[in-house]
CSV table of C-alpha atoms in Angstrom, one decimal:
chain,number,residue,atom,x,y,z
A,16,UNK,CA,-5.2,-20.5,-9.7
A,17,UNK,CA,-2.5,-19.4,-7.5
A,18,UNK,CA,-3.2,-18.8,-4.0
A,19,UNK,CA,-1.1,-19.5,-1.4
A,20,UNK,CA,-1.9,-20.3,2.0
A,21,UNK,CA,0.7,-20.4,5.1
A,22,UNK,CA,-0.4,-21.7,7.9
A,23,UNK,CA,1.2,-21.4,11.5
A,24,UNK,CA,4.8,-21.4,9.9
A,25,UNK,CA,7.6,-21.8,12.8
A,26,UNK,CA,11.5,-22.2,12.2
A,27,UNK,CA,14.5,-22.2,14.3
A,28,UNK,CA,17.8,-22.5,13.4
A,29,UNK,CA,19.8,-23.3,17.4
A,30,UNK,CA,18.2,-21.7,19.3
A,31,UNK,CA,17.1,-18.2,17.1
A,32,UNK,CA,13.3,-18.5,16.6
A,33,UNK,CA,14.1,-16.8,12.8
A,34,UNK,CA,10.2,-17.2,12.6
A,35,UNK,CA,7.0,-18.3,14.6
A,36,UNK,CA,3.5,-19.0,13.6
A,37,UNK,CA,3.7,-17.2,10.7
A,38,UNK,CA,0.1,-17.5,8.5
A,39,UNK,CA,-1.2,-15.8,5.6
A,40,UNK,CA,-3.7,-15.8,2.4
A,41,UNK,CA,-2.2,-14.1,-0.6
A,42,UNK,CA,-5.3,-14.1,-3.0
A,43,UNK,CA,-4.6,-15.2,-6.7
A,44,UNK,CA,-3.7,-11.8,-8.5
A,45,UNK,CA,-2.7,-10.1,-5.5
A,46,UNK,CA,0.5,-8.3,-4.3
A,47,UNK,CA,1.4,-9.2,-1.4
A,48,UNK,CA,3.9,-7.2,0.4
A,49,UNK,CA,6.5,-8.1,3.6
A,50,UNK,CA,7.7,-5.9,5.8
A,51,UNK,CA,10.5,-5.6,8.2
A,52,UNK,CA,13.2,-4.3,10.1
A,53,UNK,CA,16.4,-7.0,9.2
A,54,UNK,CA,16.7,-10.5,10.4
A,55,UNK,CA,12.8,-10.1,10.8
A,56,UNK,CA,12.0,-13.5,8.9
A,57,UNK,CA,10.8,-12.5,5.8
A,58,UNK,CA,13.7,-15.0,3.7
A,59,UNK,CA,13.6,-17.5,6.0
A,60,UNK,CA,9.4,-17.3,5.7
A,61,UNK,CA,10.3,-17.1,1.5
A,62,UNK,CA,12.6,-20.0,2.1
A,63,UNK,CA,10.1,-22.2,4.5
A,64,UNK,CA,6.9,-21.3,0.9
A,65,UNK,CA,9.9,-22.4,-1.6
A,66,UNK,CA,11.2,-25.7,0.2
A,67,UNK,CA,14.7,-24.3,0.2
A,68,UNK,CA,14.2,-24.8,4.5
A,69,UNK,CA,12.5,-27.2,6.1
A,70,UNK,CA,10.0,-25.4,8.3
A,71,UNK,CA,9.6,-27.2,12.1
A,72,UNK,CA,6.0,-27.0,11.6
A,73,UNK,CA,3.3,-25.4,9.7
A,74,UNK,CA,2.3,-25.9,5.9
A,75,UNK,CA,2.3,-23.4,2.6
A,76,UNK,CA,-0.1,-24.9,0.3
A,77,UNK,CA,-0.4,-23.4,-3.5
A,78,UNK,CA,-4.3,-23.9,-4.7
A,79,UNK,CA,-4.8,-26.0,-1.6
A,80,UNK,CA,-2.6,-28.6,-2.4
A,81,UNK,CA,1.7,-28.4,-0.8
A,82,UNK,CA,4.0,-27.6,-3.5
A,83,UNK,CA,5.7,-30.7,-5.8
A,84,UNK,CA,8.6,-30.6,-8.1
A,85,UNK,CA,6.5,-29.9,-11.1
A,86,UNK,CA,5.5,-26.7,-9.7
A,87,UNK,CA,8.8,-25.4,-9.7
A,88,UNK,CA,8.4,-24.3,-13.2
A,89,UNK,CA,5.3,-21.7,-12.3
A,90,UNK,CA,6.9,-20.4,-9.6
A,91,UNK,CA,9.8,-17.3,-10.5
A,92,UNK,CA,12.0,-16.6,-7.7
A,93,UNK,CA,14.6,-13.7,-6.9
A,94,UNK,CA,16.9,-14.7,-4.0
A,95,UNK,CA,17.9,-12.1,-1.5
A,96,UNK,CA,21.6,-12.9,-2.3
A,97,UNK,CA,22.5,-13.4,-6.1
A,98,UNK,CA,22.9,-16.9,-7.0
A,99,UNK,CA,24.4,-16.1,-11.1
A,100,UNK,CA,27.6,-17.0,-11.6
A,101,UNK,CA,30.4,-14.9,-12.3
A,102,UNK,CA,31.8,-16.5,-14.9
A,103,UNK,CA,29.0,-17.2,-17.1
A,104,UNK,CA,27.4,-14.2,-18.9
A,105,UNK,CA,23.7,-13.3,-19.0
A,106,UNK,CA,22.8,-14.9,-22.1
A,107,UNK,CA,24.1,-18.3,-20.7
A,108,UNK,CA,21.6,-17.9,-17.5
A,109,UNK,CA,18.9,-17.3,-19.7
A,110,UNK,CA,19.7,-20.2,-21.5
A,111,UNK,CA,19.1,-22.3,-18.6
A,112,UNK,CA,16.2,-20.5,-17.6
A,113,UNK,CA,15.2,-21.8,-20.9
A,114,UNK,CA,15.8,-25.4,-19.9
A,115,UNK,CA,14.3,-25.4,-16.8
A,116,UNK,CA,11.2,-23.1,-18.1
A,117,UNK,CA,9.3,-24.8,-20.4
A,118,UNK,CA,6.8,-21.6,-20.5
A,119,UNK,CA,9.9,-19.5,-20.8
A,120,UNK,CA,9.6,-16.4,-23.0
A,121,UNK,CA,12.7,-15.0,-25.3
A,122,UNK,CA,10.7,-12.3,-26.5
A,123,UNK,CA,10.1,-11.3,-23.0
A,124,UNK,CA,13.7,-12.1,-22.0
A,125,UNK,CA,15.0,-9.7,-24.8
A,126,UNK,CA,12.6,-6.9,-24.1
A,127,UNK,CA,13.2,-6.8,-20.4
A,128,UNK,CA,17.3,-7.1,-21.5
A,129,UNK,CA,17.0,-3.4,-23.3
A,130,UNK,CA,14.3,-2.1,-20.4
A,131,UNK,CA,16.7,-2.5,-18.3
A,132,UNK,CA,19.9,-2.0,-20.6
A,133,UNK,CA,21.5,-5.0,-20.3
A,134,UNK,CA,24.3,-6.7,-22.8
A,135,UNK,CA,23.4,-10.4,-22.4
A,136,UNK,CA,27.1,-11.1,-23.7
A,137,UNK,CA,28.3,-9.5,-20.4
A,138,UNK,CA,29.7,-11.7,-18.1
A,139,UNK,CA,27.9,-11.3,-14.4
A,140,UNK,CA,31.9,-10.6,-13.2
A,141,UNK,CA,31.4,-7.3,-14.9
A,142,UNK,CA,28.5,-6.4,-13.8
A,143,UNK,CA,27.2,-3.5,-10.9
A,144,UNK,CA,25.0,-4.9,-7.5
A,145,UNK,CA,21.7,-2.8,-10.1
A,146,UNK,CA,22.7,-4.9,-12.8
A,147,UNK,CA,22.7,-8.4,-11.1
A,148,UNK,CA,19.6,-7.7,-9.5
A,149,UNK,CA,18.2,-6.5,-12.3
A,150,UNK,CA,19.3,-9.1,-14.2
A,151,UNK,CA,17.7,-12.0,-11.5
A,152,UNK,CA,14.2,-9.6,-12.6
A,153,UNK,CA,14.3,-10.3,-16.3
A,154,UNK,CA,15.5,-14.6,-15.4
A,155,UNK,CA,12.3,-14.3,-13.2
A,156,UNK,CA,9.9,-12.5,-15.2
A,157,UNK,CA,11.4,-14.5,-18.1
A,158,UNK,CA,10.4,-17.7,-17.2
A,159,UNK,CA,6.9,-16.0,-17.4
A,160,UNK,CA,5.7,-18.2,-14.2
A,161,UNK,CA,2.2,-17.3,-12.3
A,162,UNK,CA,3.9,-16.7,-9.1
A,163,UNK,CA,6.8,-14.7,-8.6
A,164,UNK,CA,8.5,-15.2,-5.1
A,165,UNK,CA,10.6,-11.9,-5.1
A,166,UNK,CA,13.0,-11.0,-1.7
A,167,UNK,CA,14.3,-7.5,-2.2
A,168,UNK,CA,13.8,-7.1,-6.2
A,169,UNK,CA,15.3,-3.4,-6.2
A,170,UNK,CA,18.3,-3.3,-4.0
A,171,UNK,CA,21.2,-1.6,-5.5
A,172,UNK,CA,18.6,-0.5,-8.6
A,173,UNK,CA,17.9,3.0,-9.4
A,174,UNK,CA,14.8,4.9,-8.9
A,175,UNK,CA,14.1,5.0,-12.7
A,176,UNK,CA,14.9,0.9,-12.6
A,177,UNK,CA,13.1,0.6,-9.0
A,178,UNK,CA,10.1,1.9,-11.0
A,179,UNK,CA,10.5,-0.3,-13.6
A,180,UNK,CA,10.5,-3.2,-11.5
A,181,UNK,CA,7.3,-1.9,-9.4
A,182,UNK,CA,5.6,-1.3,-13.0
A,183,UNK,CA,6.2,-5.6,-13.8
A,184,UNK,CA,5.4,-6.4,-10.4
A,185,UNK,CA,1.7,-3.9,-11.2
A,186,UNK,CA,1.1,-5.5,-15.3
A,187,UNK,CA,2.2,-9.2,-14.1
A,188,UNK,CA,-0.5,-8.7,-11.4
A,189,UNK,CA,-3.1,-7.2,-13.6
A,190,UNK,CA,-2.5,-10.7,-15.8
A,191,UNK,CA,-3.2,-12.5,-13.0
A,192,UNK,CA,-0.3,-13.4,-11.5
A,193,UNK,CA,0.3,-13.7,-7.5
A,194,UNK,CA,3.3,-12.0,-6.0
A,195,UNK,CA,5.0,-11.8,-2.3
A,196,UNK,CA,8.0,-9.4,-2.3
A,197,UNK,CA,10.0,-8.3,0.5
A,198,UNK,CA,11.4,-4.5,0.6
A,199,UNK,CA,12.7,-2.1,2.9
A,200,UNK,CA,11.5,1.0,1.1
A,201,UNK,CA,7.9,1.2,2.1
A,202,UNK,CA,7.6,3.7,-0.1
A,203,UNK,CA,7.2,1.2,-2.9
A,204,UNK,CA,5.2,-1.6,-1.0
A,205,UNK,CA,2.7,1.2,0.2
A,206,UNK,CA,2.6,1.9,-4.1
A,207,UNK,CA,2.3,-1.8,-5.2
A,208,UNK,CA,1.3,-3.5,-2.5
A,209,UNK,CA,-2.8,-4.3,-1.8
A,210,UNK,CA,-2.5,-6.5,1.3
A,211,UNK,CA,1.1,-5.9,3.7
A,212,UNK,CA,2.3,-8.2,6.9
A,213,UNK,CA,5.0,-7.1,8.9
A,214,UNK,CA,7.4,-8.9,10.8
A,215,UNK,CA,9.8,-8.6,13.6
A,216,UNK,CA,12.5,-10.9,15.1
A,217,UNK,CA,10.1,-13.6,13.3
A,218,UNK,CA,6.4,-12.5,14.8
A,219,UNK,CA,3.9,-11.0,12.8
A,220,UNK,CA,2.9,-8.1,14.2
A,221,UNK,CA,0.2,-6.7,11.7
A,222,UNK,CA,-1.6,-7.3,8.5
A,223,UNK,CA,-4.4,-6.4,6.2
A,224,UNK,CA,-5.2,-4.7,3.1
A,225,UNK,CA,-3.2,-1.3,2.8
A,226,UNK,CA,-5.9,1.2,2.6
A,227,UNK,CA,-8.1,-0.7,4.7
A,228,UNK,CA,-5.1,-0.4,7.5
A,229,UNK,CA,-5.0,3.5,6.4
A,230,UNK,CA,-8.5,4.1,6.8
A,231,UNK,CA,-8.4,2.0,10.2
A,232,UNK,CA,-6.2,4.3,12.3
A,233,UNK,CA,-5.5,7.8,13.2
A,234,UNK,CA,-3.7,9.8,15.5
A,235,UNK,CA,-5.6,12.5,17.2
A,236,UNK,CA,-3.5,15.4,18.1
A,237,UNK,CA,-4.2,18.0,21.0
A,238,UNK,CA,-2.3,20.9,23.0
A,239,UNK,CA,-3.7,21.8,26.4
A,240,UNK,CA,-2.8,24.7,28.4
A,241,UNK,CA,-0.7,23.1,31.1
A,242,UNK,CA,1.3,20.2,31.2
A,243,UNK,CA,-1.0,18.6,34.0
A,244,UNK,CA,-3.7,17.8,32.0
A,245,UNK,CA,-6.1,14.3,32.7
A,246,UNK,CA,-6.5,11.5,30.2
A,247,UNK,CA,-9.8,10.4,32.0
A,248,UNK,CA,-11.6,8.2,29.1
A,249,UNK,CA,-8.5,8.3,26.9
A,250,UNK,CA,-6.5,5.5,28.7
A,251,UNK,CA,-9.3,3.5,29.2
A,252,UNK,CA,-10.9,3.8,25.4
A,253,UNK,CA,-10.6,0.2,23.5
A,254,UNK,CA,-9.7,1.4,21.1
A,255,UNK,CA,-7.0,3.7,21.9
A,256,UNK,CA,-3.5,2.0,21.1
A,257,UNK,CA,-0.9,4.1,22.0
A,258,UNK,CA,-0.5,7.0,24.1
A,259,UNK,CA,2.4,9.6,23.8
A,260,UNK,CA,2.3,12.8,26.1
A,261,UNK,CA,5.1,15.6,25.5
A,262,UNK,CA,4.4,18.6,27.5
A,263,UNK,CA,1.5,19.8,26.6
A,264,UNK,CA,1.0,17.6,23.8
A,265,UNK,CA,-0.9,14.7,23.5
A,266,UNK,CA,-0.7,12.4,21.1
A,267,UNK,CA,-3.3,9.3,20.9
A,268,UNK,CA,-3.4,6.8,18.4
A,269,UNK,CA,-6.9,5.3,18.0
A,270,UNK,CA,-8.7,2.5,15.9
A,271,UNK,CA,-11.5,3.5,14.1
A,272,UNK,CA,-13.9,6.4,16.5
A,273,UNK,CA,-11.4,9.3,16.3
A,274,UNK,CA,-13.9,11.9,16.5
A,275,UNK,CA,-14.7,10.4,20.4
A,276,UNK,CA,-11.7,10.7,20.6
A,277,UNK,CA,-11.1,14.1,19.3
A,278,UNK,CA,-14.7,15.4,20.9
A,279,UNK,CA,-12.8,14.2,24.7
A,280,UNK,CA,-10.5,15.8,24.3
A,281,UNK,CA,-11.7,19.0,23.6
A,282,UNK,CA,-13.9,18.3,26.6
A,283,UNK,CA,-10.5,17.8,28.6
A,284,UNK,CA,-9.1,21.2,27.7
A,285,UNK,CA,-7.2,20.4,24.8
A,286,UNK,CA,-7.2,23.3,22.3
A,287,UNK,CA,-6.5,23.1,18.7
A,288,UNK,CA,-7.4,19.2,18.2
A,289,UNK,CA,-6.2,17.8,15.0
A,290,UNK,CA,-7.1,14.4,13.6
A,291,UNK,CA,-4.2,13.0,11.7
A,292,UNK,CA,-4.1,9.6,9.2
A,293,UNK,CA,-1.0,8.0,9.2
A,294,UNK,CA,0.7,6.7,5.8
A,295,UNK,CA,2.3,2.6,5.7
A,296,UNK,CA,5.6,4.7,7.4
A,297,UNK,CA,3.6,5.6,10.4
A,298,UNK,CA,1.8,2.4,10.8
A,299,UNK,CA,4.8,0.5,10.0
A,300,UNK,CA,7.1,2.4,13.1
A,301,UNK,CA,3.8,2.3,14.9
A,302,UNK,CA,3.9,-1.2,14.9
A,303,UNK,CA,7.6,-2.0,15.2
A,304,UNK,CA,8.6,0.5,18.2
A,305,UNK,CA,5.4,0.3,20.1
A,306,UNK,CA,5.3,-0.6,23.8
A,307,UNK,CA,2.8,-2.4,25.0
A,308,UNK,CA,-0.1,0.2,25.7
A,309,UNK,CA,-0.3,-1.0,29.9
A,310,UNK,CA,3.9,-0.2,29.7
A,311,UNK,CA,3.4,2.9,28.0
A,312,UNK,CA,0.7,4.1,30.7
A,313,UNK,CA,2.7,2.9,33.7
A,314,UNK,CA,5.0,5.4,32.4
A,315,UNK,CA,2.4,8.3,32.6
A,316,UNK,CA,1.3,7.7,35.9
B,7,UNK,CA,-5.3,8.3,-23.6
B,8,UNK,CA,-2.9,10.6,-21.0
B,9,UNK,CA,-4.4,10.1,-17.3
B,10,UNK,CA,-5.2,13.6,-15.9
B,11,UNK,CA,-5.7,11.5,-12.2
B,12,UNK,CA,-2.9,11.6,-10.0
B,13,UNK,CA,-2.2,10.2,-6.1
B,14,UNK,CA,-0.3,10.1,-3.5
B,15,UNK,CA,0.8,6.5,-2.5
B,16,UNK,CA,2.4,8.1,1.0
B,17,UNK,CA,-0.5,10.4,2.0
B,18,UNK,CA,-2.4,8.5,5.2
B,19,UNK,CA,-5.4,9.3,2.8
B,20,UNK,CA,-6.3,4.9,1.2
B,21,UNK,CA,-5.5,5.5,-2.5
B,22,UNK,CA,-8.8,4.2,-4.0
B,23,UNK,CA,-10.7,6.6,-1.5
B,24,UNK,CA,-8.1,9.2,-3.3
B,25,UNK,CA,-9.1,8.0,-6.5
B,26,UNK,CA,-12.6,8.3,-6.1
B,27,UNK,CA,-12.7,12.2,-4.7
B,28,UNK,CA,-11.3,12.6,-8.0
B,29,UNK,CA,-13.3,11.0,-10.3
B,30,UNK,CA,-16.4,12.6,-8.7
B,31,UNK,CA,-14.5,15.5,-8.7
B,32,UNK,CA,-13.8,15.5,-12.4
B,33,UNK,CA,-17.5,14.9,-12.7
B,34,UNK,CA,-18.6,17.4,-10.8
B,35,UNK,CA,-16.5,20.0,-12.7
B,36,UNK,CA,-17.3,18.4,-16.0
B,37,UNK,CA,-13.1,17.2,-16.5
B,38,UNK,CA,-14.8,14.0,-17.4
B,39,UNK,CA,-18.2,14.5,-19.3
B,40,UNK,CA,-20.7,11.9,-19.5
B,41,UNK,CA,-20.6,9.2,-21.4
B,42,UNK,CA,-16.4,9.3,-21.6
B,43,UNK,CA,-14.7,6.8,-21.2
B,44,UNK,CA,-12.2,6.0,-17.8
B,45,UNK,CA,-8.8,4.1,-18.5
B,46,UNK,CA,-8.8,0.5,-18.0
B,47,UNK,CA,-7.5,-0.6,-14.3
B,48,UNK,CA,-4.3,-1.9,-15.8
B,49,UNK,CA,-3.8,1.3,-17.9
B,50,UNK,CA,-4.3,3.9,-14.7
B,51,UNK,CA,-2.6,1.0,-12.7
B,52,UNK,CA,0.5,1.5,-14.6
B,53,UNK,CA,0.2,4.6,-15.0
B,54,UNK,CA,-0.1,5.7,-11.5
B,55,UNK,CA,2.1,2.9,-10.3
B,56,UNK,CA,-0.4,1.2,-8.4
B,57,UNK,CA,-1.9,-1.5,-7.3
B,58,UNK,CA,-4.3,-2.9,-10.0
B,59,UNK,CA,-6.6,-4.2,-7.2
B,60,UNK,CA,-6.3,-0.5,-5.3
B,61,UNK,CA,-8.0,1.0,-8.7
B,62,UNK,CA,-10.8,-1.9,-9.1
B,63,UNK,CA,-11.8,-0.9,-5.9
B,64,UNK,CA,-12.6,2.4,-6.7
B,65,UNK,CA,-13.7,1.7,-9.6
B,66,UNK,CA,-16.4,-0.8,-8.1
B,67,UNK,CA,-17.2,1.6,-5.3
B,68,UNK,CA,-17.7,4.2,-8.3
B,69,UNK,CA,-20.3,2.0,-9.7
B,70,UNK,CA,-22.3,1.8,-6.9
B,71,UNK,CA,-22.3,5.5,-6.2
B,72,UNK,CA,-23.7,5.5,-9.8
B,73,UNK,CA,-21.0,7.9,-10.7
B,74,UNK,CA,-20.0,4.9,-13.7
B,75,UNK,CA,-20.6,2.0,-15.5
B,76,UNK,CA,-18.6,-0.8,-16.5
B,77,UNK,CA,-19.7,-2.9,-19.5
B,78,UNK,CA,-17.4,-6.1,-19.7
B,79,UNK,CA,-14.9,-6.8,-22.5
B,80,UNK,CA,-15.6,-2.6,-23.5
B,81,UNK,CA,-14.3,-0.6,-20.0
B,82,UNK,CA,-15.9,2.1,-17.9
B,83,UNK,CA,-18.0,5.0,-18.6
B,84,UNK,CA,-19.2,8.2,-16.5
B,85,UNK,CA,-22.9,7.5,-16.7
B,86,UNK,CA,-24.6,9.6,-19.1
B,87,UNK,CA,-28.1,8.6,-17.9
B,88,UNK,CA,-28.9,11.4,-15.3
B,89,UNK,CA,-25.1,12.9,-15.4
B,90,UNK,CA,-26.4,16.3,-14.5
B,91,UNK,CA,-28.0,14.7,-11.1
B,92,UNK,CA,-24.4,12.8,-10.4
B,93,UNK,CA,-23.1,15.7,-10.5
B,94,UNK,CA,-24.9,18.0,-8.9
B,95,UNK,CA,-24.9,15.4,-6.1
B,96,UNK,CA,-21.3,14.9,-6.2
B,97,UNK,CA,-20.7,18.4,-6.5
B,98,UNK,CA,-22.6,19.0,-3.1
B,99,UNK,CA,-20.5,15.8,-1.4
B,100,UNK,CA,-16.9,17.8,-2.5
B,101,UNK,CA,-18.2,21.2,-1.0
B,102,UNK,CA,-19.8,19.2,1.6
B,103,UNK,CA,-17.2,17.9,2.6
B,104,UNK,CA,-14.3,21.4,2.5
B,105,UNK,CA,-17.2,22.9,4.5
B,106,UNK,CA,-17.0,20.7,7.3
B,107,UNK,CA,-13.2,20.3,7.1
B,108,UNK,CA,-13.3,24.4,7.6
B,109,UNK,CA,-15.8,24.5,10.1
B,110,UNK,CA,-14.1,21.5,12.4
B,111,UNK,CA,-11.0,23.5,12.1
B,112,UNK,CA,-12.6,27.0,13.6
B,113,UNK,CA,-14.0,24.5,16.0
B,114,UNK,CA,-10.3,23.4,17.2
B,115,UNK,CA,-9.2,27.0,17.5
B,116,UNK,CA,-11.8,27.6,20.0
B,117,UNK,CA,-14.6,29.7,18.5
B,118,UNK,CA,-17.8,29.4,19.4
B,119,UNK,CA,-20.8,28.3,17.1
B,120,UNK,CA,-21.8,31.9,16.9
B,121,UNK,CA,-18.8,33.4,16.2
B,122,UNK,CA,-18.2,30.5,13.1
B,123,UNK,CA,-22.2,31.3,12.3
B,124,UNK,CA,-20.8,35.5,11.7
B,125,UNK,CA,-17.7,34.1,9.5
B,126,UNK,CA,-19.4,32.1,7.5
B,127,UNK,CA,-21.9,34.4,6.8
B,128,UNK,CA,-19.0,37.0,6.1
B,129,UNK,CA,-17.5,34.7,3.8
B,130,UNK,CA,-20.7,34.0,1.9
B,131,UNK,CA,-21.1,37.5,1.5
B,132,UNK,CA,-17.8,38.0,-0.4
B,133,UNK,CA,-18.5,35.2,-2.4
B,134,UNK,CA,-22.0,35.6,-3.4
B,135,UNK,CA,-22.5,39.9,-3.5
B,136,UNK,CA,-25.1,39.6,-5.7
B,137,UNK,CA,-27.3,36.8,-4.7
B,138,UNK,CA,-27.1,38.9,-1.0
B,139,UNK,CA,-28.2,42.0,-2.7
B,140,UNK,CA,-31.7,40.4,-4.3
B,141,UNK,CA,-32.9,38.0,-1.1
């Protein structure tokens, strides 16, 4: 009951194109991870989804319908910057949450406070950065929403509490709730998300299921006897995305048919040809740092 | 039930494939007995801190490969009918992958087919001396 469809979303702030033609489909019960360097447009995407920023173009549909005020209580949101009030206690924040969300679960709130060892009588002023993040997590999950939009929900948390947040997301997903989150910690996204999108400078570079991206990409590496070797039949292969030559070593990023490239490399005289799997960090860095293939080939010629 | 599985999410091998391999291996070596219940999707996802749909995908493929069966409301179980056949088949799969990897390595080191074949024969002699003597 909570599929999110983002179509062609664009948002500029003056001359800065914060988000350009971003589309994504987030299935109900799935966890969608948004990755990208700082300034990639992740927070802008979240704000446009929630109506906190007005998109220049594009639509966001929740189960096929645009966002309406009555739907807010079905959405839990953790903003990038804390919106907690310094002079209020955690208990007072939770009381606000109880009034705003009809499905607010007081027992759940108590469990979550205990999980993060948070003392409800404490004023926000006295909380560390990590504790503020944990407080925002408690508020979002205690509201018992169908959709969770989490902008860096583990910032400042120690590894134990980071793991606790991931488990909350996994548990929510197993209950059919839909989650979209951003993180700079690729390892977290690799665990919790089944689908990801990589943004850079407001543009979508890559998206898909993490496991499909991993099985879809390989690096084939070979060592030649001298640095004067031919790459005939490799540079022209349409599945080859990236070619790096360093002295006698050739590294080729390839989609799908890595065996064919490995054979071709052996035919060209390479020794010790190895096919390596790419993890999400390799895929992320490859996408974010990639030069266009033609350009990298020009450098080689 | 404590989970006997582990995955390395940072590996380039897709997590669902890692899980499939482990379940097949456990069935092949008898660590999972015929009829034995597997953890629920949610439980395994929480134990390993991985996405539940990824676990569900592994279970679906294991069902398709006739290694496990799932009955709604009861859970997933190692198949008991013809479990011996399943185990043998998956044991062959596991061994075949290991052989392929070793032979690929030999080839990339520049060994000829006959050199690789000789090494395989030597290795077989070391691990199966009695069979060698009787044949």
